[in-house]
């Protein structure tokens, strides 16, 4: 017995150093992983540099659209897709869908420990149902743009090139073309398209509201809007939730304006949330319900290499190129021009359309440290995103501006915020900008290089690109959407009114932001 015991003990001593070595390696690997996660710039979303952008992706709207419309996928999409979109519905269909949704939700609740807390780390991707709308709402409008975009003389009443405006607000195209692409070609794994309405978390309405507004005759456009409204609101899923889980791209503030009050429960994809009543009526938009998306930049990306090369040439303190006279909140521009004109180190230029204007804006931004971003006709302006991808630190003068993906991104790392009242005080803005140290400027420029990828739409959509961040933000809305849907379904006539967003306070830049 003693010998056997000794032999066993001897074997144990022989294995101990090996086991100790293996456990040490595992422990070191775990420590290295923890260190790498918590030493990254953001714990929630690791931010990589813009040099990691895919060279195979297409970032030009015109080029991507050309390829999309003329590729074999166009022929494949023309065939009937297997889904359950319907034209005419009855109350029985709504009841049937409601029961199927309840069965699916119950199954997920008991079977999936992550439900309903969806996240990029959860085991379930966000499920989106894309309506198969008639071609007059989708393909026909894309072809209309494609066949007319070279007509650069086509301008709006205030002189803006129509087709460039459509490109700036083309978020409806970028999201849709990614969702309907074959799954094998898609890179975003946190969102997937489903073919059955009862399986969906959200419903995407693929109607190109901006193209129709600018390129159709006014009467024809309004008629198409009414048709789209009826088509969507006739769907069982819309009636089941009253549209609360439906995504409506209305990124240009003029688009869909004549009928959107009938779809105010839907999740609107917006450029901002102007609270003055000029563009959106009280109760139509809110941060709780809707989502702010960035404009498509009009200049080329200045990545880390470009930023390093352009740094010695950034001799201009503050640069602005754009329309100097605007309406509504944009009237601040005229006051800023009067205050800043003739000051050394400040360049203020009237913007021009076309490739020449784009080149001048890009050249000016790449020669400047700070770029002035005042309000336009609405609180937002495409210039902010041009500045970001140019490596020019934005100086925002827009008191009611809401920003894209602010639940994920910290804009204080890349933007300076100045209230309108302080920006027009004599000498105040320039003195403030000159007080920013070289170290602070360098840190913000490096953060711009990291953040720029979040504002570059592409096909295929890239991880951490704007399309990806849209679905991350959407996932955070799901539980609240379901809450309001269920409340609306069970509230009786004598109940107190459902809460609205009409009393919500607007976002204002606080006084004293320069101090």
Coordinates of C-alpha atoms in Angstrom, one line a residue, residues 5-449:
X5 CA 0.8 5.5 -2.4
X6 CA 4.4 6.7 -3.1
X7 CA 4.0 6.0 -6.8
X8 CA 0.8 8.0 -7.0
X9 CA 2.4 10.9 -5.1
X10 CA 5.4 10.8 -7.4
X11 CA 3.2 11.1 -10.5
X12 CA 1.5 14.0 -8.9
X13 CA 4.8 15.8 -8.3
X14 CA 5.8 15.1 -11.9
X15 CA 2.6 16.7 -13.3
X16 CA 2.5 19.7 -11.0
X17 CA 5.1 21.9 -12.7
X18 CA 3.4 21.2 -16.1
X19 CA 0.0 22.1 -14.7
X20 CA 1.4 25.1 -12.9
X21 CA 3.0 26.3 -16.2
X22 CA -0.3 25.9 -18.1
X23 CA -2.3 27.7 -15.5
X24 CA 0.2 30.5 -15.5
X25 CA -0.1 30.9 -19.2
X26 CA -3.9 31.0 -19.0
X27 CA -3.8 33.6 -16.2
X28 CA -1.4 35.8 -18.1
X29 CA -3.6 35.5 -21.2
X30 CA -6.6 36.6 -19.2
X31 CA -4.8 39.5 -17.6
X32 CA -3.6 40.6 -21.1
X33 CA -7.1 40.5 -22.4
X34 CA -8.5 42.5 -19.5
X35 CA -5.7 45.1 -19.9
X36 CA -6.3 45.4 -23.7
X37 CA -10.1 46.0 -23.2
X38 CA -9.8 48.6 -20.4
X39 CA -6.9 50.4 -22.0
X40 CA -8.9 51.1 -25.2
X41 CA -10.2 54.6 -25.8
X42 CA -13.8 53.5 -25.2
X43 CA -15.0 50.6 -23.0
X44 CA -18.4 50.3 -24.8
X45 CA -17.2 50.4 -28.4
X46 CA -13.4 50.0 -29.1
X47 CA -12.5 52.7 -31.6
X48 CA -10.0 51.9 -34.3
X49 CA -8.3 54.4 -36.6
X50 CA -9.6 55.4 -40.0
X51 CA -6.8 53.5 -41.6
X52 CA -8.7 50.3 -40.9
X53 CA -11.4 51.3 -43.4
X54 CA -12.1 48.6 -46.0
X55 CA -10.5 49.4 -49.4
X56 CA -13.2 47.2 -51.0
X57 CA -16.1 49.2 -49.8
X58 CA -17.7 51.9 -51.9
X59 CA -18.2 55.3 -50.2
X60 CA -19.5 57.3 -53.1
X61 CA -23.3 57.4 -53.3
X62 CA -23.3 57.9 -57.1
X63 CA -20.8 55.1 -57.7
X64 CA -22.6 52.7 -55.3
X65 CA -26.0 53.5 -56.8
X66 CA -24.7 52.9 -60.3
X67 CA -23.3 49.5 -59.3
X68 CA -26.4 48.6 -57.4
X69 CA -28.9 49.4 -60.2
X70 CA -26.9 47.7 -63.0
X71 CA -25.7 44.6 -61.1
X72 CA -27.1 41.1 -61.4
X73 CA -28.6 41.7 -57.9
X74 CA -31.1 44.1 -59.5
X75 CA -32.4 41.3 -61.7
X76 CA -32.6 38.9 -58.7
X77 CA -34.4 41.5 -56.7
X78 CA -37.0 42.0 -59.5
X79 CA -38.3 38.5 -58.7
X80 CA -40.9 38.1 -56.0
X81 CA -39.3 37.8 -52.6
X82 CA -40.9 35.4 -50.2
X83 CA -42.5 37.5 -47.5
X84 CA -45.9 38.2 -46.1
X85 CA -46.4 41.8 -47.1
X86 CA -50.0 42.4 -48.1
X87 CA -52.0 45.0 -49.9
X88 CA -55.4 44.8 -48.2
X89 CA -55.9 43.6 -44.7
X90 CA -58.8 42.8 -42.3
X91 CA -59.0 42.9 -38.6
X92 CA -58.6 39.1 -38.5
X93 CA -55.1 39.5 -40.0
X94 CA -54.1 42.0 -37.3
X95 CA -55.4 39.7 -34.6
X96 CA -53.6 36.7 -36.1
X97 CA -50.3 38.7 -36.3
X98 CA -50.7 39.9 -32.7
X99 CA -51.1 36.3 -31.5
X100 CA -48.0 35.2 -33.5
X101 CA -45.9 38.0 -32.0
X102 CA -47.0 37.1 -28.5
X103 CA -46.0 33.5 -29.1
X104 CA -42.6 34.5 -30.4
X105 CA -42.0 37.0 -27.5
X106 CA -43.0 34.4 -24.9
X107 CA -40.6 31.9 -26.5
X108 CA -37.7 34.3 -26.5
X109 CA -38.4 35.5 -22.9
X110 CA -38.1 32.0 -21.5
X111 CA -35.4 30.6 -23.8
X112 CA -33.0 33.5 -24.2
X113 CA -31.4 34.9 -21.1
X114 CA -30.4 38.1 -23.1
X115 CA -33.9 39.0 -24.1
X116 CA -35.0 41.8 -24.2
X117 CA -31.6 43.4 -23.4
X118 CA -30.2 43.3 -27.0
X119 CA -26.6 44.4 -27.4
X120 CA -23.6 43.7 -29.7
X121 CA -22.5 41.1 -27.1
X122 CA -25.9 39.4 -26.9
X123 CA -26.6 36.1 -28.5
X124 CA -29.4 37.5 -30.7
X125 CA -29.1 40.0 -33.6
X126 CA -31.6 42.8 -34.1
X127 CA -34.3 41.4 -36.5
X128 CA -35.6 43.8 -39.1
X129 CA -38.4 43.2 -41.6
X130 CA -38.0 45.2 -44.8
X131 CA -41.2 45.9 -46.7
X132 CA -41.4 44.9 -50.3
X133 CA -43.0 48.1 -51.5
X134 CA -43.9 48.6 -55.2
X135 CA -41.1 49.8 -57.4
X136 CA -42.6 53.4 -57.7
X137 CA -41.5 53.9 -54.1
X138 CA -38.1 52.4 -54.4
X139 CA -36.3 51.3 -57.6
X140 CA -38.1 53.8 -59.9
X141 CA -36.9 56.7 -57.7
X142 CA -33.3 55.5 -57.6
X143 CA -33.4 55.3 -61.4
X144 CA -34.8 58.8 -61.6
X145 CA -31.9 60.1 -59.6
X146 CA -29.3 58.0 -61.6
X147 CA -30.6 59.3 -64.9
X148 CA -30.7 63.0 -63.9
X149 CA -27.9 63.6 -61.4
X150 CA -25.6 65.1 -64.0
X151 CA -28.0 68.0 -64.4
X152 CA -26.0 70.2 -61.9
X153 CA -28.0 73.3 -63.0
X154 CA -31.0 72.0 -61.1
X155 CA -31.1 74.2 -58.0
X156 CA -33.4 74.7 -55.1
X157 CA -35.0 78.1 -54.5
X158 CA -32.1 79.1 -52.2
X159 CA -29.4 78.1 -54.8
X160 CA -28.4 74.7 -53.4
X161 CA -27.8 71.9 -56.0
X162 CA -30.7 69.5 -55.8
X163 CA -28.8 66.3 -56.5
X164 CA -26.1 67.2 -54.0
X165 CA -28.8 67.7 -51.4
X166 CA -30.1 64.2 -52.2
X167 CA -26.7 62.7 -51.7
X168 CA -26.2 64.5 -48.3
X169 CA -29.5 63.0 -47.1
X170 CA -29.2 59.6 -48.8
X171 CA -29.2 57.6 -45.5
X172 CA -32.4 55.8 -46.7
X173 CA -30.4 54.3 -49.5
X174 CA -27.4 53.2 -47.5
X175 CA -29.5 51.5 -44.8
X176 CA -31.8 49.8 -47.3
X177 CA -29.1 48.5 -49.7
X178 CA -27.3 46.9 -46.8
X179 CA -30.4 45.2 -45.3
X180 CA -31.4 43.7 -48.7
X181 CA -28.0 42.5 -49.7
X182 CA -27.4 38.7 -49.6
X183 CA -26.4 37.7 -46.0
X184 CA -23.1 36.2 -47.3
X185 CA -22.0 39.7 -48.5
X186 CA -23.0 41.6 -45.4
X187 CA -20.5 42.5 -42.6
X188 CA -22.9 43.7 -39.9
X189 CA -23.8 40.8 -37.7
X190 CA -25.8 42.7 -35.1
X191 CA -28.7 43.2 -37.5
X192 CA -30.4 40.7 -39.8
X193 CA -33.3 40.8 -42.2
X194 CA -36.3 38.5 -41.5
X195 CA -39.0 37.4 -43.9
X196 CA -41.9 37.0 -41.5
X197 CA -43.5 39.9 -39.7
X198 CA -44.0 38.0 -36.4
X199 CA -40.2 37.5 -36.2
X200 CA -39.3 41.2 -36.5
X201 CA -38.2 43.6 -33.8
X202 CA -38.5 46.5 -36.2
X203 CA -39.9 47.3 -39.6
X204 CA -38.1 49.3 -42.3
X205 CA -40.1 51.4 -44.8
X206 CA -38.0 51.7 -48.0
X207 CA -39.5 54.9 -49.4
X208 CA -37.1 57.5 -50.8
X209 CA -38.8 60.6 -49.5
X210 CA -36.0 63.0 -50.3
X211 CA -35.6 62.0 -54.0
X212 CA -39.4 62.1 -54.5
X213 CA -39.6 65.6 -53.0
X214 CA -36.9 67.1 -55.1
X215 CA -37.3 65.3 -58.4
X216 CA -41.0 64.9 -58.8
X217 CA -43.5 67.6 -59.8
X218 CA -45.2 69.0 -56.6
X219 CA -48.6 67.5 -57.3
X220 CA -47.1 64.2 -58.3
X221 CA -45.0 64.1 -55.2
X222 CA -47.9 64.7 -52.8
X223 CA -49.9 62.1 -54.6
X224 CA -47.1 59.6 -54.1
X225 CA -46.8 60.5 -50.5
X226 CA -50.5 59.8 -50.0
X227 CA -50.1 56.4 -51.7
X228 CA -47.1 55.5 -49.6
X229 CA -49.0 56.5 -46.4
X230 CA -52.0 54.3 -47.3
X231 CA -49.8 51.4 -48.4
X232 CA -47.8 51.3 -45.1
X233 CA -50.7 52.0 -42.7
X234 CA -52.7 49.2 -44.3
X235 CA -50.1 46.7 -43.2
X236 CA -51.0 44.4 -40.3
X237 CA -47.8 45.2 -38.4
X238 CA -48.5 48.9 -38.6
X239 CA -52.0 48.4 -37.2
X240 CA -50.8 46.1 -34.6
X241 CA -48.3 48.7 -33.1
X242 CA -49.8 51.8 -34.6
X243 CA -46.4 52.2 -36.3
X244 CA -44.3 52.5 -33.1
X245 CA -41.8 49.8 -34.3
X246 CA -41.6 51.2 -37.9
X247 CA -38.6 53.1 -39.2
X248 CA -39.4 56.0 -41.5
X249 CA -36.4 57.8 -43.2
X250 CA -37.3 61.5 -43.5
X251 CA -33.8 62.9 -43.3
X252 CA -34.5 66.0 -45.3
X253 CA -36.7 68.3 -43.2
X254 CA -38.9 69.2 -46.2
X255 CA -39.5 65.6 -47.2
X256 CA -42.8 63.8 -46.5
X257 CA -44.0 66.9 -44.8
X258 CA -47.6 66.9 -46.1
X259 CA -48.5 63.5 -44.6
X260 CA -45.9 62.7 -41.9
X261 CA -48.3 63.9 -39.1
X262 CA -50.2 60.6 -39.8
X263 CA -47.1 58.6 -39.1
X264 CA -45.8 60.5 -36.0
X265 CA -45.7 57.3 -33.9
X266 CA -43.0 55.8 -36.2
X267 CA -39.2 56.1 -35.5
X268 CA -38.1 58.9 -37.7
X269 CA -34.6 59.1 -39.1
X270 CA -33.7 62.8 -38.8
X271 CA -30.9 65.3 -39.3
X272 CA -31.8 67.1 -36.1
X273 CA -34.8 68.0 -33.9
X274 CA -35.5 71.6 -34.6
X275 CA -37.9 72.6 -31.8
X276 CA -38.9 76.0 -33.2
X277 CA -41.9 74.6 -35.1
X278 CA -40.5 75.6 -38.4
X279 CA -39.9 72.0 -39.6
X280 CA -41.5 69.7 -37.1
X281 CA -44.7 70.3 -35.2
X282 CA -44.8 69.9 -31.4
X283 CA -45.1 66.2 -30.4
X284 CA -43.8 64.9 -33.7
X285 CA -40.2 64.3 -32.8
X286 CA -38.3 63.4 -29.7
X287 CA -35.0 61.8 -28.7
X288 CA -36.9 59.1 -26.9
X289 CA -38.6 58.0 -30.1
X290 CA -36.5 59.1 -33.1
X291 CA -32.9 58.8 -34.2
X292 CA -30.5 61.5 -35.4
X293 CA -28.3 60.4 -38.4
X294 CA -25.3 62.2 -39.8
X295 CA -25.3 63.8 -43.3
X296 CA -23.2 62.2 -46.0
X297 CA -19.9 64.2 -46.1
X298 CA -19.2 66.2 -49.2
X299 CA -15.4 66.1 -49.0
X300 CA -12.8 63.3 -49.1
X301 CA -11.5 61.6 -45.9
X302 CA -8.3 63.0 -44.4
X303 CA -7.0 59.9 -42.5
X304 CA -4.2 59.8 -40.0
X305 CA -1.5 59.9 -42.8
X306 CA -3.2 62.9 -44.4
X307 CA -3.7 64.6 -41.1
X308 CA 0.0 64.2 -40.3
X309 CA 1.0 65.6 -43.7
X310 CA -1.4 68.5 -43.5
X311 CA -0.5 69.5 -40.0
X312 CA 2.4 71.9 -40.9
X313 CA 0.1 73.6 -43.5
X314 CA -2.8 74.3 -41.0
X315 CA -2.0 78.0 -40.7
X316 CA -5.6 79.2 -40.7
X317 CA -7.0 79.5 -37.2
X318 CA -10.7 79.4 -38.1
X319 CA -12.3 78.6 -41.5
X320 CA -15.9 78.8 -42.8
X321 CA -17.1 78.3 -46.4
X322 CA -20.8 78.2 -47.1
X323 CA -23.9 80.2 -47.6
X324 CA -23.7 83.3 -45.5
X325 CA -27.4 84.1 -45.4
X326 CA -29.8 81.5 -44.1
X327 CA -33.3 81.5 -42.6
X328 CA -34.6 80.7 -39.1
X329 CA -31.7 79.7 -36.7
X330 CA -29.2 80.2 -39.6
X331 CA -29.5 84.0 -39.2
X332 CA -26.6 83.7 -36.7
X333 CA -24.4 83.3 -39.8
X334 CA -24.8 87.0 -40.8
X335 CA -23.9 88.1 -37.2
X336 CA -20.8 85.9 -37.1
X337 CA -19.7 87.2 -40.5
X338 CA -20.0 90.7 -39.3
X339 CA -18.0 89.9 -36.1
X340 CA -15.3 87.8 -37.7
X341 CA -14.6 89.5 -41.0
X342 CA -11.1 91.0 -41.4
X343 CA -9.7 89.3 -38.3
X344 CA -6.2 87.8 -38.9
X345 CA -6.2 84.0 -39.1
X346 CA -9.9 83.8 -39.9
X347 CA -11.2 82.9 -43.4
X348 CA -14.9 83.4 -44.2
X349 CA -16.0 82.6 -47.8
X350 CA -19.3 82.4 -49.6
X351 CA -19.9 78.9 -50.8
X352 CA -20.3 77.8 -54.4
X353 CA -21.9 74.7 -55.9
X354 CA -20.2 72.0 -58.0
X355 CA -16.8 70.3 -58.0
X356 CA -15.1 73.7 -57.7
X357 CA -16.9 74.5 -54.5
X358 CA -16.2 71.1 -53.1
X359 CA -12.4 71.4 -53.8
X360 CA -12.3 74.9 -52.3
X361 CA -14.0 73.7 -49.1
X362 CA -11.8 70.7 -48.8
X363 CA -8.7 72.7 -49.4
X364 CA -9.7 75.3 -46.8
X365 CA -10.6 72.8 -44.1
X366 CA -7.3 70.9 -44.6
X367 CA -5.4 74.2 -44.1
X368 CA -7.3 75.1 -40.9
X369 CA -7.1 74.2 -37.2
X370 CA -10.8 75.0 -36.4
X371 CA -13.9 75.0 -38.7
X372 CA -16.9 77.1 -37.8
X373 CA -20.1 75.1 -37.9
X374 CA -23.1 77.5 -37.3
X375 CA -26.7 76.5 -37.7
X376 CA -28.2 76.4 -41.1
X377 CA -31.9 76.8 -41.9
X378 CA -32.2 74.0 -39.3
X379 CA -29.9 73.5 -36.2
X380 CA -27.8 71.0 -38.1
X381 CA -25.5 71.5 -41.1
X382 CA -23.6 69.1 -43.3
X383 CA -20.5 71.2 -42.7
X384 CA -20.0 69.6 -39.3
X385 CA -19.4 66.2 -40.9
X386 CA -17.2 67.7 -43.6
X387 CA -15.0 69.2 -40.8
X388 CA -14.8 65.9 -38.9
X389 CA -13.6 63.9 -41.9
X390 CA -11.2 66.7 -42.8
X391 CA -9.4 66.7 -39.4
X392 CA -10.6 70.2 -38.8
X393 CA -11.9 70.7 -35.2
X394 CA -15.5 71.8 -35.4
X395 CA -16.7 74.9 -33.5
X396 CA -20.4 74.4 -33.2
X397 CA -22.5 77.6 -32.8
X398 CA -26.0 76.1 -32.8
X399 CA -27.9 76.3 -29.5
X400 CA -30.6 73.6 -30.3
X401 CA -28.4 71.1 -32.1
X402 CA -28.8 67.3 -31.4
X403 CA -26.0 65.1 -32.5
X404 CA -25.9 61.6 -34.1
X405 CA -25.2 58.6 -31.9
X406 CA -24.6 60.7 -28.8
X407 CA -25.5 57.7 -26.6
X408 CA -22.4 56.1 -28.0
X409 CA -20.0 58.9 -29.0
X410 CA -18.6 61.6 -26.7
X411 CA -18.4 64.7 -28.9
X412 CA -16.5 66.7 -26.3
X413 CA -13.4 64.8 -27.5
X414 CA -13.7 66.2 -31.0
X415 CA -15.9 69.4 -30.9
X416 CA -15.9 72.8 -29.2
X417 CA -19.4 74.1 -28.3
X418 CA -20.1 77.8 -28.1
X419 CA -23.4 79.5 -27.4
X420 CA -24.7 81.9 -30.0
X421 CA -24.8 84.8 -27.5
X422 CA -21.1 84.4 -26.7
X423 CA -19.9 83.7 -30.2
X424 CA -21.0 87.2 -31.4
X425 CA -19.4 89.1 -28.6
X426 CA -16.5 91.2 -30.0
X427 CA -13.3 89.3 -29.9
X428 CA -14.6 86.6 -27.6
X429 CA -14.6 83.6 -30.0
X430 CA -11.1 84.2 -31.4
X431 CA -9.7 84.8 -28.0
X432 CA -11.2 81.5 -26.8
X433 CA -9.8 79.5 -29.8
X434 CA -6.3 81.0 -29.3
X435 CA -6.4 79.8 -25.7
X436 CA -6.6 76.1 -26.8
X437 CA -3.2 74.6 -26.2
X438 CA -1.2 72.8 -28.9
X439 CA -1.5 69.6 -26.9
X440 CA -5.3 69.9 -26.7
X441 CA -5.5 70.6 -30.4
X442 CA -3.3 67.5 -31.2
X443 CA -5.4 65.3 -29.0
X444 CA -8.6 66.4 -30.6
X445 CA -7.2 65.9 -34.1
X446 CA -6.2 62.4 -33.2
X447 CA -9.7 61.8 -31.9
X448 CA -11.1 63.1 -35.2
X449 CA -9.0 60.6 -37.1

